[in-house]
Amino acid sequence: DVKVTQSSRYLVKRTGEKVFLECVQDMDHENMFWYRQDPGLGLRLIYFSYDVKMKEKGDIPEGYSVSREKKERFSLILESASTNQTSMYLCASTPDRGTEAFFGQGTRLTVV
Amino acid sequence: QKEVEQNSGPLSVPEGAIASLNCTYSDRGSQSFFWYRQYSGKSPELIMFIYSNGDKEDGRFTAQLNKASQYVSLLIRDSQPSDSATYLCAVNRGSGGYNKLIFGAGTRLAVHP
């Protein structure tokens, strides 16, 4: 089975902290994604990556950055956490264009 | 205009009825289309995908795609209470060799006994 693992299920951070969310997939997928999910807004794409060291902005990249140094790992970085970044963060991966996305279990981040 | 639009619902149907979920998308270059189901507190899971115009059936589920109208739908026959969940429409806007997967806000379905 494909496995996408996010480093934390729940996280509480203070305003202004630098926050790292980690995602690891074990199926050699080329594409990886970071979404945030808020009530009534669905999944909104923050960043995605189609290859090692390659990244593209999604629809809401402001306040975030990403890193993909190895194919299996895609990190989301909140440079200076703010309360409006309190959300559920979901990582996903896909093997190639047009195929199923596999999701991690999600990280519920609270910024206080 | 959002890239992928869905009616947020809730859509309430009686057990055994047909539930019809709709989705429109804005980019004519979109190539593949997906329906995911998400139970409360869980991650999305794939129900069906469709690439070509027309209908695709899988058990109680039928996906319909009309590229000219930029419209995707999901029909659930013989709805069960266990089908109660949020259904997310997703569109692959891949181009230039990469894969950009965009989701709608989801439609909440409630199937009552």
mmCIF file of C-alpha atoms in Angstrom:
data_model
loop_
_atom_site.group_PDB
_atom_site.id
_atom_site.type_symbol
_atom_site.label_atom_id
_atom_site.label_comp_id
_atom_site.label_asym_id
_atom_site.label_seq_id
_atom_site.Cartn_x
_atom_site.Cartn_y
_atom_site.Cartn_z
ATOM 1 C CA ASP A 1 0.000 0.000 0.000
ATOM 2 C CA VAL A 2 1.068 3.532 -0.752
ATOM 3 C CA LYS A 3 1.873 5.388 2.396
ATOM 4 C CA VAL A 4 2.055 9.141 2.860
ATOM 5 C CA THR A 5 3.133 10.102 6.339
ATOM 6 C CA GLN A 6 2.963 13.526 7.915
ATOM 7 C CA SER A 7 5.251 14.166 10.839
ATOM 8 C CA SER A 8 2.633 15.408 13.313
ATOM 9 C CA ARG A 9 -1.086 14.889 13.772
ATOM 10 C CA TYR A 10 -1.541 17.931 16.022
ATOM 11 C CA LEU A 11 0.734 20.922 16.477
ATOM 12 C CA VAL A 12 0.457 24.092 18.567
ATOM 13 C CA LYS A 13 2.828 26.936 17.809
ATOM 14 C CA ARG A 14 3.198 30.559 18.861
ATOM 15 C CA THR A 15 2.798 33.570 16.614
ATOM 16 C CA GLY A 16 6.079 34.432 14.927
ATOM 17 C CA GLU A 17 7.607 30.963 15.236
ATOM 18 C CA LYS A 18 9.116 29.227 12.229
ATOM 19 C CA VAL A 19 7.172 26.011 11.656
ATOM 20 C CA PHE A 20 8.167 22.937 9.669
ATOM 21 C CA LEU A 21 5.617 20.400 8.462
ATOM 22 C CA GLU A 22 7.138 17.253 7.022
ATOM 23 C CA CYS A 23 5.676 14.788 4.557
ATOM 24 C CA VAL A 24 7.207 11.514 3.394
ATOM 25 C CA GLN A 25 5.902 9.111 0.750
ATOM 26 C CA ASP A 26 7.215 5.612 0.133
ATOM 27 C CA MET A 27 6.153 4.919 -3.471
ATOM 28 C CA ASP A 28 8.644 6.913 -5.527
ATOM 29 C CA HIS A 29 5.989 9.410 -6.658
ATOM 30 C CA GLU A 30 7.129 12.355 -8.753
ATOM 31 C CA ASN A 31 4.439 14.812 -7.667
ATOM 32 C CA MET A 32 3.796 16.055 -4.155
ATOM 33 C CA PHE A 33 1.355 18.668 -2.897
ATOM 34 C CA TRP A 34 0.569 20.722 0.174
ATOM 35 C CA TYR A 35 -3.026 21.829 0.800
ATOM 36 C CA ARG A 36 -4.775 23.544 3.624
ATOM 37 C CA GLN A 37 -8.379 22.774 4.427
ATOM 38 C CA ASP A 38 -10.712 25.193 6.142
ATOM 39 C CA PRO A 39 -14.481 24.860 6.711
ATOM 40 C CA GLY A 40 -16.437 25.902 3.638
ATOM 41 C CA LEU A 41 -13.309 26.472 1.556
ATOM 42 C CA GLY A 42 -12.308 22.934 0.666
ATOM 43 C CA LEU A 43 -8.710 22.038 -0.122
ATOM 44 C CA ARG A 44 -6.675 24.981 -1.294
ATOM 45 C CA LEU A 45 -3.340 24.343 -2.983
ATOM 46 C CA ILE A 46 -0.380 26.025 -1.314
ATOM 47 C CA TYR A 47 2.587 24.612 -3.230
ATOM 48 C CA PHE A 48 3.378 21.586 -5.317
ATOM 49 C CA SER A 49 6.489 19.884 -6.619
ATOM 50 C CA TYR A 50 6.911 17.690 -9.698
ATOM 51 C CA ASP A 51 10.542 16.730 -9.167
ATOM 52 C CA VAL A 52 13.390 17.028 -6.699
ATOM 53 C CA LYS A 53 14.250 20.685 -6.106
ATOM 54 C CA MET A 54 11.384 21.761 -8.394
ATOM 55 C CA LYS A 55 8.449 23.664 -6.930
ATOM 56 C CA GLU A 56 5.508 25.658 -8.152
ATOM 57 C CA LYS A 57 3.207 28.049 -6.323
ATOM 58 C CA GLY A 58 -0.352 27.035 -5.845
ATOM 59 C CA ASP A 59 -3.260 29.347 -5.198
ATOM 60 C CA ILE A 60 -2.328 30.576 -1.717
ATOM 61 C CA PRO A 61 1.492 30.534 -1.355
ATOM 62 C CA GLU A 62 1.819 33.737 0.687
ATOM 63 C CA GLY A 63 3.464 33.144 4.046
ATOM 64 C CA TYR A 64 4.687 29.673 3.079
ATOM 65 C CA SER A 65 7.715 28.135 1.440
ATOM 66 C CA VAL A 66 8.622 24.546 0.584
ATOM 67 C CA SER A 67 11.622 22.323 0.231
ATOM 68 C CA ARG A 68 12.132 19.114 -1.714
ATOM 69 C CA GLU A 69 15.700 17.950 -1.389
ATOM 70 C CA LYS A 70 14.850 14.271 -1.785
ATOM 71 C CA LYS A 71 12.169 12.672 -3.908
ATOM 72 C CA GLU A 72 10.335 11.099 -0.994
ATOM 73 C CA ARG A 73 10.183 14.172 1.259
ATOM 74 C CA PHE A 74 8.311 17.456 0.818
ATOM 75 C CA SER A 75 8.451 20.022 3.583
ATOM 76 C CA LEU A 76 6.154 22.975 4.157
ATOM 77 C CA ILE A 77 7.644 25.920 6.039
ATOM 78 C CA LEU A 78 5.748 28.713 7.726
ATOM 79 C CA GLU A 79 8.378 31.422 7.927
ATOM 80 C CA SER A 80 6.645 33.365 10.704
ATOM 81 C CA ALA A 81 3.473 31.690 11.885
ATOM 82 C CA SER A 82 0.354 33.811 12.208
ATOM 83 C CA THR A 83 -3.053 33.034 13.702
ATOM 84 C CA ASN A 84 -4.670 33.037 10.238
ATOM 85 C CA GLN A 85 -2.515 30.011 9.397
ATOM 86 C CA THR A 86 -4.391 27.920 11.933
ATOM 87 C CA SER A 87 -5.781 25.148 9.761
ATOM 88 C CA MET A 88 -5.690 21.497 8.739
ATOM 89 C CA TYR A 89 -2.733 20.829 6.450
ATOM 90 C CA LEU A 90 -2.833 17.895 4.065
ATOM 91 C CA CYS A 91 0.044 16.468 2.055
ATOM 92 C CA ALA A 92 -0.596 14.357 -1.062
ATOM 93 C CA SER A 93 1.427 12.579 -3.719
ATOM 94 C CA THR A 94 0.711 11.192 -7.194
ATOM 95 C CA PRO A 95 2.861 8.989 -9.419
ATOM 96 C CA ASP A 96 2.309 10.910 -12.646
ATOM 97 C CA ARG A 97 -0.125 13.127 -14.510
ATOM 98 C CA GLY A 98 -3.787 12.318 -14.171
ATOM 99 C CA THR A 99 -3.695 9.602 -11.569
ATOM 100 C CA GLU A 100 -4.932 9.132 -8.042
ATOM 101 C CA ALA A 101 -3.629 11.350 -5.240
ATOM 102 C CA PHE A 102 -2.751 9.648 -1.963
ATOM 103 C CA PHE A 103 -3.135 11.733 1.145
ATOM 104 C CA GLY A 104 -1.396 11.827 4.477
ATOM 105 C CA GLN A 105 -3.406 11.798 7.684
ATOM 106 C CA GLY A 106 -3.268 15.586 8.020
ATOM 107 C CA THR A 107 -1.704 17.957 10.539
ATOM 108 C CA ARG A 108 -3.990 20.171 12.546
ATOM 109 C CA LEU A 109 -1.945 23.280 13.263
ATOM 110 C CA THR A 110 -3.035 25.821 15.823
ATOM 111 C CA VAL A 111 -1.166 29.115 16.036
ATOM 112 C CA VAL A 112 -1.714 30.992 19.292
ATOM 113 C CA GLN B 1 -14.458 32.789 -10.544
ATOM 114 C CA LYS B 2 -13.165 29.732 -8.723
ATOM 115 C CA GLU B 3 -11.413 27.134 -10.836
ATOM 116 C CA VAL B 4 -13.579 24.322 -9.519
ATOM 117 C CA GLU B 5 -17.049 25.052 -8.176
ATOM 118 C CA GLN B 6 -19.421 22.844 -6.229
ATOM 119 C CA ASN B 7 -22.645 23.454 -4.384
ATOM 120 C CA SER B 8 -21.728 23.275 -0.708
ATOM 121 C CA GLY B 9 -24.985 21.629 0.307
ATOM 122 C CA PRO B 10 -25.936 19.948 2.467
ATOM 123 C CA LEU B 11 -27.651 17.663 0.014
ATOM 124 C CA SER B 12 -30.113 15.513 1.891
ATOM 125 C CA VAL B 13 -31.529 12.338 0.310
ATOM 126 C CA PRO B 14 -33.479 9.400 1.720
ATOM 127 C CA GLU B 15 -31.897 5.984 1.913
ATOM 128 C CA GLY B 16 -32.230 4.122 -1.390
ATOM 129 C CA ALA B 17 -32.554 7.279 -3.502
ATOM 130 C CA ILE B 18 -30.152 8.597 -6.140
ATOM 131 C CA ALA B 19 -27.812 11.365 -4.999
ATOM 132 C CA SER B 20 -26.605 13.724 -7.723
ATOM 133 C CA LEU B 21 -23.495 15.806 -7.114
ATOM 134 C CA ASN B 22 -22.348 18.454 -9.567
ATOM 135 C CA CYS B 23 -19.127 20.269 -10.350
ATOM 136 C CA THR B 24 -18.071 22.873 -12.893
ATOM 137 C CA TYR B 25 -14.546 23.912 -13.829
ATOM 138 C CA SER B 26 -13.177 26.967 -15.558
ATOM 139 C CA ASP B 27 -10.059 25.820 -17.415
ATOM 140 C CA ARG B 28 -10.779 24.133 -20.750
ATOM 141 C CA GLY B 29 -7.263 22.715 -20.669
ATOM 142 C CA SER B 30 -8.136 20.464 -17.742
ATOM 143 C CA GLN B 31 -7.391 16.881 -18.600
ATOM 144 C CA SER B 32 -8.631 14.553 -15.916
ATOM 145 C CA PHE B 33 -11.299 14.685 -13.274
ATOM 146 C CA PHE B 34 -11.720 13.028 -9.926
ATOM 147 C CA TRP B 35 -14.286 12.507 -7.208
ATOM 148 C CA TYR B 36 -13.032 12.061 -3.663
ATOM 149 C CA ARG B 37 -15.014 11.237 -0.552
ATOM 150 C CA GLN B 38 -14.018 12.642 2.826
ATOM 151 C CA TYR B 39 -15.492 11.504 6.102
ATOM 152 C CA SER B 40 -15.375 13.908 9.011
ATOM 153 C CA GLY B 41 -11.885 13.981 10.542
ATOM 154 C CA LYS B 42 -10.412 11.794 7.816
ATOM 155 C CA SER B 43 -8.353 12.384 4.695
ATOM 156 C CA PRO B 44 -9.923 12.317 1.223
ATOM 157 C CA GLU B 45 -10.101 8.989 -0.594
ATOM 158 C CA LEU B 46 -10.624 8.461 -4.307
ATOM 159 C CA ILE B 47 -13.995 7.194 -5.508
ATOM 160 C CA MET B 48 -13.682 7.583 -9.276
ATOM 161 C CA PHE B 49 -11.759 9.317 -12.016
ATOM 162 C CA ILE B 50 -12.817 10.106 -15.567
ATOM 163 C CA TYR B 51 -10.850 11.371 -18.566
ATOM 164 C CA SER B 52 -13.231 11.142 -21.529
ATOM 165 C CA ASN B 53 -16.611 12.612 -22.286
ATOM 166 C CA GLY B 54 -19.531 10.432 -21.314
ATOM 167 C CA ASP B 55 -20.352 8.160 -18.417
ATOM 168 C CA LYS B 56 -18.197 5.853 -16.349
ATOM 169 C CA GLU B 57 -19.789 3.400 -13.968
ATOM 170 C CA ASP B 58 -18.297 1.626 -10.959
ATOM 171 C CA GLY B 59 -20.765 -0.252 -8.784
ATOM 172 C CA ARG B 60 -23.278 2.217 -7.356
ATOM 173 C CA PHE B 61 -21.294 5.202 -8.630
ATOM 174 C CA THR B 62 -21.457 6.849 -12.056
ATOM 175 C CA ALA B 63 -19.251 9.743 -13.096
ATOM 176 C CA GLN B 64 -20.349 11.907 -16.013
ATOM 177 C CA LEU B 65 -18.130 14.307 -17.934
ATOM 178 C CA ASN B 66 -19.117 16.953 -20.457
ATOM 179 C CA LYS B 67 -16.041 18.883 -21.561
ATOM 180 C CA ALA B 68 -17.983 21.216 -23.843
ATOM 181 C CA SER B 69 -20.042 22.400 -20.868
ATOM 182 C CA GLN B 70 -17.094 22.043 -18.442
ATOM 183 C CA TYR B 71 -19.217 19.940 -16.173
ATOM 184 C CA VAL B 72 -18.601 16.819 -14.109
ATOM 185 C CA SER B 73 -21.136 14.983 -12.024
ATOM 186 C CA LEU B 74 -21.313 12.016 -9.688
ATOM 187 C CA LEU B 75 -24.422 9.890 -9.268
ATOM 188 C CA ILE B 76 -24.764 7.591 -6.295
ATOM 189 C CA ARG B 77 -27.488 4.993 -6.721
ATOM 190 C CA ASP B 78 -29.208 3.253 -3.829
ATOM 191 C CA SER B 79 -27.744 5.759 -1.374
ATOM 192 C CA GLN B 80 -26.820 4.399 2.040
ATOM 193 C CA PRO B 81 -26.322 6.203 5.367
ATOM 194 C CA SER B 82 -22.650 5.208 5.090
ATOM 195 C CA ASP B 83 -22.425 7.436 1.992
ATOM 196 C CA SER B 84 -22.932 10.470 4.224
ATOM 197 C CA ALA B 85 -19.719 12.464 3.762
ATOM 198 C CA THR B 86 -18.277 15.441 1.919
ATOM 199 C CA TYR B 87 -17.640 14.810 -1.773
ATOM 200 C CA LEU B 88 -14.784 16.699 -3.371
ATOM 201 C CA CYS B 89 -14.453 17.290 -7.082
ATOM 202 C CA ALA B 90 -10.853 17.626 -8.306
ATOM 203 C CA VAL B 91 -9.417 18.663 -11.647
ATOM 204 C CA ASN B 92 -5.964 17.972 -12.995
ATOM 205 C CA ARG B 93 -4.612 21.022 -14.767
ATOM 206 C CA GLY B 94 -1.340 19.441 -15.680
ATOM 207 C CA SER B 95 0.718 21.174 -18.339
ATOM 208 C CA GLY B 96 4.346 21.443 -19.277
ATOM 209 C CA GLY B 97 5.009 18.053 -17.774
ATOM 210 C CA TYR B 98 3.672 18.631 -14.304
ATOM 211 C CA ASN B 99 0.563 17.814 -12.399
ATOM 212 C CA LYS B 100 -1.512 20.536 -10.704
ATOM 213 C CA LEU B 101 -4.462 19.094 -8.820
ATOM 214 C CA ILE B 102 -7.174 21.595 -7.872
ATOM 215 C CA PHE B 103 -10.116 20.794 -5.588
ATOM 216 C CA GLY B 104 -13.540 22.284 -5.199
ATOM 217 C CA ALA B 105 -14.893 23.246 -1.799
ATOM 218 C CA GLY B 106 -16.914 20.027 -1.553
ATOM 219 C CA THR B 107 -20.575 19.092 -1.251
ATOM 220 C CA ARG B 108 -21.824 17.640 2.006
ATOM 221 C CA LEU B 109 -24.170 14.690 1.465
ATOM 222 C CA ALA B 110 -26.522 13.449 4.175
ATOM 223 C CA VAL B 111 -28.385 10.178 3.586
ATOM 224 C CA HIS B 112 -31.179 9.679 6.090
ATOM 225 C CA PRO B 113 -32.824 6.341 6.909
#
